[in-house]
CSV table of C-alpha atoms in Angstrom, one decimal:
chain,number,residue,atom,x,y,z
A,30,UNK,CA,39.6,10.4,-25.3
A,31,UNK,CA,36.9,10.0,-22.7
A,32,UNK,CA,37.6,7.6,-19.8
A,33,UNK,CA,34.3,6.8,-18.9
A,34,UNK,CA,32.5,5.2,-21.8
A,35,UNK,CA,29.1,6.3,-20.4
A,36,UNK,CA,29.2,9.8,-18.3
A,37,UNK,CA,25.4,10.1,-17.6
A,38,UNK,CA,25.0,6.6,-16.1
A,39,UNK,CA,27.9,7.6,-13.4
A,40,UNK,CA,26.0,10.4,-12.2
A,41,UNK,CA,23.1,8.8,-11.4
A,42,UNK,CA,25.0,5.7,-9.8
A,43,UNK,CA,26.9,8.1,-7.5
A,44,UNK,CA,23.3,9.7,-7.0
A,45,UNK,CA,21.8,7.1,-5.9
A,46,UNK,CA,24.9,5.7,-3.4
A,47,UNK,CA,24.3,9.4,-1.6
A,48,UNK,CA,20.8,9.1,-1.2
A,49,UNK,CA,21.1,5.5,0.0
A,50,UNK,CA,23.2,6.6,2.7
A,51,UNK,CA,21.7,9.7,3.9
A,52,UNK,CA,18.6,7.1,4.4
A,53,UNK,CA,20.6,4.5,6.3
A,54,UNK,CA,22.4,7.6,8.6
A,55,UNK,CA,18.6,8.6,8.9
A,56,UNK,CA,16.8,5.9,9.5
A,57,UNK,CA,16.2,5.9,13.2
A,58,UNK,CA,15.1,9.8,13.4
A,59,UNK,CA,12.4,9.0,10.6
A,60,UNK,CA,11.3,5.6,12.1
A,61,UNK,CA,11.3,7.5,15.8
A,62,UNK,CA,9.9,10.4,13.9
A,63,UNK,CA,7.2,8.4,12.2
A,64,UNK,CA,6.3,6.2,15.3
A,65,UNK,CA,5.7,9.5,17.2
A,66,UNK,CA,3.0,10.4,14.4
A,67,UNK,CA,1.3,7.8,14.6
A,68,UNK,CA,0.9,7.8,18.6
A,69,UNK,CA,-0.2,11.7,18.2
A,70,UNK,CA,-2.4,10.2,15.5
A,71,UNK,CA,-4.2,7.4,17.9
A,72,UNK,CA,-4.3,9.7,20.8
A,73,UNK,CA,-6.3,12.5,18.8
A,74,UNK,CA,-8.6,9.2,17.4
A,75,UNK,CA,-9.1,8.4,20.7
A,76,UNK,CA,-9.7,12.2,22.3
A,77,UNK,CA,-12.1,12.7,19.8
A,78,UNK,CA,-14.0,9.1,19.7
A,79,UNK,CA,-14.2,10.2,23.6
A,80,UNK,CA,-15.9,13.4,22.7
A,81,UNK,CA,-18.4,12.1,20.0
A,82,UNK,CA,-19.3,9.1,22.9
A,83,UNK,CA,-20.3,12.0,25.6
A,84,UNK,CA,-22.1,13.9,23.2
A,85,UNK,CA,-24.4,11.3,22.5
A,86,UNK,CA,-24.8,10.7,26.0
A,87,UNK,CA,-25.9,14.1,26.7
């Protein structure tokens, strides 16, 4: 007789428990991660409103 009255619902539980847990180990490197994007991000937006302004000086 089987133990577990539904086997398919207890591998997606356990799943989901792993993935929720590599996400809490990983949060800080993804939120340092995506905080350095964004920087990169406003920097280059900044570079190249920069540029645009001095060519429409010139």
């Amino acid at each position: 007789m089987n133990s577990n009255p539904h086997p398919s619902t207890a591998g997606s539980t356990s799943r989901i428990r792993r993935a929720r847990r590599w996400l809490a180990r990983r949060r800080t490197v993804l939120l340092s991660s995506a905080l350095r994007g964004a920087a990169y991000a406003t920097g280059a937006g900044i570079v190249g409103l920069g540029f645009y302004l001095i060519q429409q000086q010139i």
